[in-house]
């Protein structure tokens, strides 16, 4: 009788090993890299870190998100607070999947350009931290 129990135990152990090997652990997932989700992250970061925080470098500006784009290029604009209809001073847009980011406009020729680029890159990758 003993050999039969050992054979059953061995069979159960082998079966358990096979079942465990067939189960896959979920693959690590990162943020969605398509244009719209990328620009949503950038818009949320800009709003929280540049505007709601009261950052003096952005006090004269207003955020104008244009995320619902039929051109496939969702974007955010920074405009003068007092004249939102004027030409944007900063445009950050994404296109494609995975998205390709672009930042351009007069603010990208000012001292804040390096910080803007670093912030946008950080937020687009899913990091919500402010600089």
N, CA and C atoms as an extended XYZ file, in Angstrom:
393
Properties=species:S:1:pos:R:3:atomname:S:1:resname:S:1:resid:I:1 pbc="F F F"
N         0.815       -1.185        0.000 N   UNK     1
C         0.000        0.000        0.000 CA  UNK     1
C         0.864        1.257        0.000 C   UNK     1
N         1.972        1.226        0.669 N   UNK     2
C         2.857        2.390        0.726 CA  UNK     2
C         3.359        2.836       -0.641 C   UNK     2
N         3.815        1.953       -1.495 N   UNK     3
C         4.289        2.406       -2.797 CA  UNK     3
C         3.204        3.150       -3.579 C   UNK     3
N         1.986        2.730       -3.429 N   UNK     4
C         0.902        3.401       -4.145 CA  UNK     4
C         0.711        4.830       -3.648 C   UNK     4
N         0.786        5.102       -2.344 N   UNK     5
C         0.675        6.451       -1.805 CA  UNK     5
C         1.817        7.323       -2.316 C   UNK     5
N         3.004        6.792       -2.354 N   UNK     6
C         4.145        7.556       -2.836 CA  UNK     6
C         3.965        7.904       -4.306 C   UNK     6
N         3.446        6.988       -5.098 N   UNK     7
C         3.222        7.255       -6.510 CA  UNK     7
C         2.153        8.331       -6.676 C   UNK     7
N         1.093        8.263       -5.866 N   UNK     8
C         0.049        9.288       -5.932 CA  UNK     8
C         0.593       10.656       -5.503 C   UNK     8
N         1.406       10.649       -4.452 N   UNK     9
C         1.993       11.908       -3.980 CA  UNK     9
C         2.919       12.487       -5.042 C   UNK     9
N         3.702       11.624       -5.677 N   UNK    10
C         4.607       12.091       -6.721 CA  UNK    10
C         3.822       12.628       -7.910 C   UNK    10
N         2.729       11.943       -8.268 N   UNK    11
C         1.893       12.387       -9.371 CA  UNK    11
C         1.257       13.737       -9.055 C   UNK    11
N         0.768       13.914       -7.835 N   UNK    12
C         0.176       15.191       -7.435 CA  UNK    12
C         1.221       16.312       -7.454 C   UNK    12
N         2.421       16.021       -6.977 N   UNK    13
C         3.482       17.019       -6.978 CA  UNK    13
C         3.850       17.420       -8.400 C   UNK    13
N         3.928       16.437       -9.303 N   UNK    14
C         4.252       16.740      -10.695 CA  UNK    14
C         3.139       17.548      -11.340 C   UNK    14
N         1.899       17.183      -11.059 N   UNK    15
C         0.755       17.909      -11.592 CA  UNK    15
C         0.738       19.353      -11.088 C   UNK    15
N         1.024       19.535       -9.810 N   UNK    16
C         1.071       20.887       -9.238 CA  UNK    16
C         2.177       21.713       -9.901 C   UNK    16
N         3.322       21.106      -10.177 N   UNK    17
C         4.429       21.810      -10.827 CA  UNK    17
C         4.045       22.214      -12.245 C   UNK    17
N         3.338       21.339      -12.952 N   UNK    18
C         2.912       21.650      -14.315 CA  UNK    18
C         1.915       22.802      -14.317 C   UNK    18
N         0.961       22.761      -13.392 N   UNK    19
C        -0.040       23.825      -13.308 CA  UNK    19
C         0.631       25.152      -12.959 C   UNK    19
N         1.575       25.122      -12.024 N   UNK    20
C         2.276       26.344      -11.637 CA  UNK    20
C         3.079       26.901      -12.801 C   UNK    20
N         3.672       26.049      -13.596 N   UNK    21
C         4.465       26.502      -14.739 CA  UNK    21
C         3.586       27.117      -15.816 C   UNK    21
N         2.342       26.673      -15.920 N   UNK    22
C         1.446       27.197      -16.940 CA  UNK    22
C         0.861       28.555      -16.569 C   UNK    22
N         0.846       28.861      -15.303 N   UNK    23
C         0.290       30.141      -14.881 CA  UNK    23
C         1.321       31.229      -15.135 C   UNK    23
N         0.881       32.298      -15.747 N   UNK    24
C         1.807       33.389      -16.017 CA  UNK    24
C         1.505       34.543      -15.082 C   UNK    24
N         2.544       35.170      -14.650 N   UNK    25
C         2.337       36.350      -13.820 CA  UNK    25
C         2.058       37.517      -14.757 C   UNK    25
N         1.271       38.480      -14.291 N   UNK    26
C         0.946       39.596      -15.167 CA  UNK    26
C         2.208       40.381      -15.524 C   UNK    26
N         2.297       40.761      -16.774 N   UNK    27
C         3.454       41.536      -17.217 CA  UNK    27
C         3.377       42.930      -16.604 C   UNK    27
N         4.517       43.489      -16.223 N   UNK    28
C         4.482       44.837      -15.676 CA  UNK    28
C         3.986       45.811      -16.744 C   UNK    28
N         3.106       46.676      -16.347 N   UNK    29
C         2.560       47.627      -17.306 CA  UNK    29
C         2.987       49.037      -16.928 C   UNK    29
N         3.215       49.846      -17.920 N   UNK    30
C         3.548       51.240      -17.708 CA  UNK    30
C         2.401       52.084      -18.212 C   UNK    30
N         2.621       53.370      -18.246 N   UNK    31
C         1.546       54.233      -18.730 CA  UNK    31
C         1.315       54.035      -20.223 C   UNK    31
N         0.089       54.293      -20.638 N   UNK    32
C        -0.274       54.220      -22.052 CA  UNK    32
C         0.542       55.268      -22.802 C   UNK    32
N         1.234       54.869      -23.846 N   UNK    33
C         2.133       55.767      -24.584 CA  UNK    33
C         1.493       56.424      -25.798 C   UNK    33
N         0.194       56.237      -26.006 N   UNK    34
C        -0.481       56.896      -27.121 CA  UNK    34
C        -0.552       58.400      -26.861 C   UNK    34
N        -0.801       59.164      -27.910 N   UNK    35
C        -0.754       60.620      -27.818 CA  UNK    35
C        -1.721       61.198      -26.779 C   UNK    35
N        -2.991       60.794      -26.809 N   UNK    36
C        -3.972       61.392      -25.907 CA  UNK    36
C        -3.659       61.115      -24.438 C   UNK    36
N        -3.433       59.864      -24.015 N   UNK    37
C        -3.118       59.650      -22.600 CA  UNK    37
C        -1.822       60.355      -22.172 C   UNK    37
N        -0.867       60.434      -23.095 N   UNK    38
C         0.382       61.127      -22.783 CA  UNK    38
C         0.106       62.602      -22.506 C   UNK    38
N        -0.676       63.226      -23.378 N   UNK    39
C        -0.964       64.649      -23.186 CA  UNK    39
C        -1.889       64.895      -21.999 C   UNK    39
N        -2.721       63.930      -21.663 N   UNK    40
C        -3.536       64.067      -20.448 CA  UNK    40
C        -2.640       64.120      -19.226 C   UNK    40
N        -1.614       63.259      -19.188 N   UNK    41
C        -0.673       63.271      -18.062 CA  UNK    41
C         0.087       64.598      -18.004 C   UNK    41
N         0.502       65.086      -19.170 N   UNK    42
C         1.235       66.362      -19.221 CA  UNK    42
C         0.335       67.509      -18.749 C   UNK    42
N        -0.904       67.528      -19.197 N   UNK    43
C        -1.834       68.595      -18.801 CA  UNK    43
C        -2.083       68.575      -17.294 C   UNK    43
N        -2.263       67.389      -16.730 N   UNK    44
C        -2.482       67.290      -15.284 CA  UNK    44
C        -1.253       67.752      -14.513 C   UNK    44
N        -0.082       67.361      -14.982 N   UNK    45
C         1.153       67.784      -14.322 CA  UNK    45
C         1.357       69.283      -14.402 C   UNK    45
N         1.149       69.849      -15.588 N   UNK    46
C         1.308       71.291      -15.760 CA  UNK    46
C         0.324       72.050      -14.882 C   UNK    46
N        -0.907       71.609      -14.856 N   UNK    47
C        -1.911       72.279      -14.044 CA  UNK    47
C        -1.536       72.234      -12.561 C   UNK    47
N        -1.156       71.071      -12.079 N   UNK    48
C        -0.822       70.924      -10.656 CA  UNK    48
C         0.476       71.635      -10.287 C   UNK    48
N         1.504       71.457      -11.096 N   UNK    49
C         2.837       71.933      -10.716 CA  UNK    49
C         3.132       73.368      -11.134 C   UNK    49
N         2.583       73.805      -12.232 N   UNK    50
C         2.881       75.153      -12.707 CA  UNK    50
C         1.839       76.173      -12.247 C   UNK    50
N         0.573       75.748      -12.167 N   UNK    51
C        -0.484       76.721      -11.914 CA  UNK    51
C        -1.087       76.610      -10.520 C   UNK    51
N        -1.595       75.466      -10.143 N   UNK    52
C        -2.221       75.333       -8.829 CA  UNK    52
C        -1.228       75.532       -7.687 C   UNK    52
N         0.046       75.259       -7.949 N   UNK    53
C         1.065       75.426       -6.915 CA  UNK    53
C         1.443       76.892       -6.706 C   UNK    53
N         1.031       77.759       -7.645 N   UNK    54
C         1.376       79.171       -7.547 CA  UNK    54
C         2.803       79.467       -7.970 C   UNK    54
N         3.358       78.638       -8.816 N   UNK    55
C         4.736       78.806       -9.288 CA  UNK    55
C         4.894       80.182       -9.938 C   UNK    55
N         5.800       81.022       -9.423 N   UNK    56
C         5.949       82.373       -9.971 CA  UNK    56
C         6.420       82.402      -11.431 C   UNK    56
N         7.101       81.367      -11.900 N   UNK    57
C         7.565       81.334      -13.285 CA  UNK    57
C         6.406       81.243      -14.273 C   UNK    57
N         5.241       80.830      -13.792 N   UNK    58
C         4.084       80.657      -14.679 CA  UNK    58
C         2.894       81.521      -14.258 C   UNK    58
N         3.113       82.450      -13.335 N   UNK    59
C         2.027       83.267      -12.790 CA  UNK    59
C         1.355       84.150      -13.851 C   UNK    59
N         2.088       84.566      -14.870 N   UNK    60
C         1.532       85.458      -15.889 CA  UNK    60
C         0.793       84.707      -16.992 C   UNK    60
N         0.738       83.373      -16.882 N   UNK    61
C         0.184       82.562      -17.970 CA  UNK    61
C        -1.037       81.789      -17.529 C   UNK    61
N        -1.733       81.274      -18.516 N   UNK    62
C        -2.918       80.442      -18.293 CA  UNK    62
C        -2.772       79.193      -19.141 C   UNK    62
N        -3.199       78.065      -18.610 N   UNK    63
C        -3.159       76.795      -19.329 CA  UNK    63
C        -4.415       76.664      -20.181 C   UNK    63
N        -4.227       76.320      -21.445 N   UNK    64
C        -5.354       76.107      -22.354 CA  UNK    64
C        -5.188       74.736      -22.998 C   UNK    64
N        -5.753       73.693      -22.385 N   UNK    65
C        -5.630       72.361      -22.975 CA  UNK    65
C        -6.536       72.204      -24.187 C   UNK    65
N        -6.017       71.577      -25.202 N   UNK    66
C        -6.782       71.221      -26.404 CA  UNK    66
C        -6.552       69.735      -26.658 C   UNK    66
N        -7.128       68.917      -25.795 N   UNK    67
C        -6.876       67.476      -25.842 CA  UNK    67
C        -7.764       66.758      -26.840 C   UNK    67
N        -8.930       67.300      -27.129 N   UNK    68
C        -9.845       66.686      -28.099 CA  UNK    68
C        -9.495       67.196      -29.482 C   UNK    68
N        -8.492       66.586      -30.067 N   UNK    69
C        -7.991       67.044      -31.355 CA  UNK    69
C        -8.395       66.076      -32.454 C   UNK    69
N        -9.006       66.601      -33.500 N   UNK    70
C        -9.361       65.758      -34.635 CA  UNK    70
C        -8.168       65.540      -35.556 C   UNK    70
N        -7.103       66.289      -35.325 N   UNK    71
C        -5.900       66.140      -36.145 CA  UNK    71
C        -5.009       65.002      -35.634 C   UNK    71
N        -5.359       64.430      -34.489 N   UNK    72
C        -4.531       63.376      -33.918 CA  UNK    72
C        -3.336       63.922      -33.152 C   UNK    72
N        -3.363       65.226      -32.865 N   UNK    73
C        -2.287       65.872      -32.116 CA  UNK    73
C        -2.855       66.632      -30.921 C   UNK    73
N        -3.198       65.925      -29.851 N   UNK    74
C        -3.669       66.642      -28.667 CA  UNK    74
C        -2.546       67.534      -28.146 C   UNK    74
N        -2.939       68.679      -27.579 N   UNK    75
C        -1.911       69.620      -27.134 CA  UNK    75
C        -2.392       70.459      -25.972 C   UNK    75
N        -1.422       71.100      -25.339 N   UNK    76
C        -1.725       72.122      -24.342 CA  UNK    76
C        -1.030       73.400      -24.793 C   UNK    76
N        -1.651       74.519      -24.471 N   UNK    77
C        -1.103       75.824      -24.810 CA  UNK    77
C        -0.923       76.627      -23.530 C   UNK    77
N         0.095       77.452      -23.496 N   UNK    78
C         0.234       78.451      -22.453 CA  UNK    78
C         0.055       79.792      -23.131 C   UNK    78
N        -0.884       80.576      -22.606 N   UNK    79
C        -1.201       81.883      -23.159 CA  UNK    79
C        -1.103       82.913      -22.043 C   UNK    79
N        -1.005       84.193      -22.431 N   UNK    80
C        -1.023       85.254      -21.422 CA  UNK    80
C        -2.358       85.213      -20.692 C   UNK    80
N        -2.302       85.391      -19.394 N   UNK    81
C        -3.502       85.335      -18.571 CA  UNK    81
C        -4.561       86.343      -19.024 C   UNK    81
N        -4.146       87.545      -19.351 N   UNK    82
C        -5.091       88.600      -19.709 CA  UNK    82
C        -5.577       88.551      -21.141 C   UNK    82
N        -4.945       87.770      -21.992 N   UNK    83
C        -5.371       87.709      -23.403 CA  UNK    83
C        -5.266       86.284      -23.935 C   UNK    83
N        -6.207       85.432      -23.523 N   UNK    84
C        -6.165       84.022      -23.929 CA  UNK    84
C        -6.338       83.805      -25.428 C   UNK    84
N        -6.857       84.817      -26.138 N   UNK    85
C        -7.047       84.666      -27.582 CA  UNK    85
C        -5.766       84.958      -28.357 C   UNK    85
N        -4.760       85.504      -27.698 N   UNK    86
C        -3.500       85.836      -28.363 CA  UNK    86
C        -2.727       84.568      -28.726 C   UNK    86
N        -1.711       84.756      -29.526 N   UNK    87
C        -0.860       83.637      -29.955 CA  UNK    87
C        -0.259       82.951      -28.723 C   UNK    87
N        -0.256       81.621      -28.691 N   UNK    88
C         0.305       80.897      -27.539 CA  UNK    88
C         1.814       81.153      -27.399 C   UNK    88
N         2.252       81.160      -26.162 N   UNK    89
C         3.674       81.330      -25.877 CA  UNK    89
C         4.376       79.985      -25.780 C   UNK    89
N         3.601       78.925      -25.560 N   UNK    90
C         4.143       77.572      -25.499 CA  UNK    90
C         3.095       76.611      -26.031 C   UNK    90
N         3.520       75.712      -26.879 N   UNK    91
C         2.673       74.631      -27.374 CA  UNK    91
C         3.400       73.325      -27.074 C   UNK    91
N         2.717       72.410      -26.405 N   UNK    92
C         3.242       71.064      -26.179 CA  UNK    92
C         2.225       70.123      -26.797 C   UNK    92
N         2.671       69.309      -27.727 N   UNK    93
C         1.752       68.396      -28.403 CA  UNK    93
C         2.387       67.025      -28.572 C   UNK    93
N         1.519       66.043      -28.751 N   UNK    94
C         1.964       64.663      -28.978 CA  UNK    94
C         1.235       64.127      -30.194 C   UNK    94
N         1.892       63.161      -30.844 N   UNK    95
C         1.297       62.547      -32.030 CA  UNK    95
C         1.750       61.098      -32.089 C   UNK    95
N         0.830       60.216      -32.484 N   UNK    96
C         1.165       58.819      -32.724 CA  UNK    96
C         1.093       57.937      -31.496 C   UNK    96
N         1.459       56.666      -31.718 N   UNK    97
C         1.503       55.682      -30.639 CA  UNK    97
C         2.619       54.691      -30.948 C   UNK    97
N         3.699       54.714      -30.234 N   UNK    98
C         3.962       55.571      -29.078 CA  UNK    98
C         4.101       57.028      -29.513 C   UNK    98
N         3.721       57.895      -28.608 N   UNK    99
C         3.659       59.315      -28.954 CA  UNK    99
C         5.041       59.929      -29.125 C   UNK    99
N         5.068       60.919      -29.997 N   UNK   100
C         6.251       61.756      -30.186 CA  UNK   100
C         5.859       63.139      -29.693 C   UNK   100
N         6.588       63.615      -28.703 N   UNK   101
C         6.292       64.916      -28.097 CA  UNK   101
C         7.057       66.029      -28.787 C   UNK   101
N         6.424       67.194      -28.849 N   UNK   102
C         7.075       68.403      -29.331 CA  UNK   102
C         6.687       69.535      -28.400 C   UNK   102
N         7.636       70.408      -28.112 N   UNK   103
C         7.364       71.636      -27.354 CA  UNK   103
C         7.999       72.777      -28.133 C   UNK   103
N         7.210       73.800      -28.428 N   UNK   104
C         7.743       74.921      -29.193 CA  UNK   104
C         6.993       76.198      -28.848 C   UNK   104
N         7.545       77.295      -29.267 N   UNK   105
C         6.971       78.605      -29.003 CA  UNK   105
C         8.007       79.488      -28.332 C   UNK   105
N         7.693       80.758      -28.150 N   UNK   106
C         8.646       81.706      -27.573 CA  UNK   106
C         9.214       81.288      -26.206 C   UNK   106
N         8.430       80.621      -25.381 N   UNK   107
C         8.935       80.217      -24.056 CA  UNK   107
C        10.080       79.218      -24.154 C   UNK   107
N        10.197       78.515      -25.271 N   UNK   108
C        11.281       77.549      -25.430 CA  UNK   108
C        12.606       78.231      -25.784 C   UNK   108
N        12.589       79.572      -25.882 N   UNK   109
C        13.817       80.342      -26.083 CA  UNK   109
C        14.169       81.131      -24.826 C   UNK   109
N        13.436       80.912      -23.759 N   UNK   110
C        13.640       81.629      -22.502 CA  UNK   110
C        14.332       80.717      -21.493 C   UNK   110
N        14.784       81.280      -20.375 N   UNK   111
C        15.479       80.467      -19.366 CA  UNK   111
C        14.672       79.277      -18.829 C   UNK   111
N        13.355       79.355      -18.877 N   UNK   112
C        12.520       78.259      -18.356 CA  UNK   112
C        12.460       77.059      -19.302 C   UNK   112
N        13.054       77.147      -20.487 N   UNK   113
C        12.940       76.083      -21.496 CA  UNK   113
C        13.444       74.734      -20.988 C   UNK   113
N        14.584       74.716      -20.334 N   UNK   114
C        15.122       73.456      -19.811 CA  UNK   114
C        14.200       72.822      -18.796 C   UNK   114
N        13.654       73.643      -17.919 N   UNK   115
C        12.726       73.135      -16.915 CA  UNK   115
C        11.443       72.635      -17.568 C   UNK   115
N        10.926       73.369      -18.550 N   UNK   116
C         9.709       72.946      -19.255 CA  UNK   116
C         9.931       71.575      -19.892 C   UNK   116
N        11.038       71.422      -20.600 N   UNK   117
C        11.327       70.147      -21.270 CA  UNK   117
C        11.451       69.012      -20.257 C   UNK   117
N        12.147       69.255      -19.152 N   UNK   118
C        12.311       68.211      -18.132 CA  UNK   118
C        10.970       67.833      -17.510 C   UNK   118
N        10.153       68.841      -17.196 N   UNK   119
C         8.835       68.572      -16.601 CA  UNK   119
C         7.958       67.775      -17.567 C   UNK   119
N         7.893       68.219      -18.807 N   UNK   120
C         7.043       67.545      -19.803 CA  UNK   120
C         7.491       66.100      -19.999 C   UNK   120
N         8.781       65.878      -20.096 N   UNK   121
C         9.285       64.506      -20.262 CA  UNK   121
C         8.966       63.639      -19.052 C   UNK   121
N         9.105       64.198      -17.865 N   UNK   122
C         8.815       63.441      -16.635 CA  UNK   122
C         7.332       63.076      -16.586 C   UNK   122
N         6.458       64.061      -16.813 N   UNK   123
C         5.016       63.807      -16.738 CA  UNK   123
C         4.548       62.866      -17.831 C   UNK   123
N         5.117       62.985      -19.022 N   UNK   124
C         4.682       62.121      -20.114 CA  UNK   124
C         4.989       60.660      -19.826 C   UNK   124
N         6.029       60.421      -19.035 N   UNK   125
C         6.407       59.053      -18.670 CA  UNK   125
C         5.636       58.497      -17.480 C   UNK   125
N         4.765       59.306      -16.888 N   UNK   126
C         3.947       58.823      -15.775 CA  UNK   126
C         4.370       59.307      -14.412 C   UNK   126
N         5.497       60.014      -14.307 N   UNK   127
C         5.944       60.546      -13.024 CA  UNK   127
C         5.186       61.839      -12.756 C   UNK   127
N         4.493       61.927      -11.622 N   UNK   128
C         3.651       63.086      -11.315 CA  UNK   128
C         4.373       64.155      -10.510 C   UNK   128
N         5.637       63.960      -10.221 N   UNK   129
C         6.379       64.880       -9.366 CA  UNK   129
C         6.557       66.247      -10.018 C   UNK   129
N         6.589       67.258       -9.193 N   UNK   130
C         6.904       68.608       -9.643 CA  UNK   130
C         8.404       68.813       -9.493 C   UNK   130
N         8.948       69.779      -10.262 N   UNK   131
C        10.401       70.012      -10.166 CA  UNK   131
C        10.739       70.883       -8.988 C   UNK   131
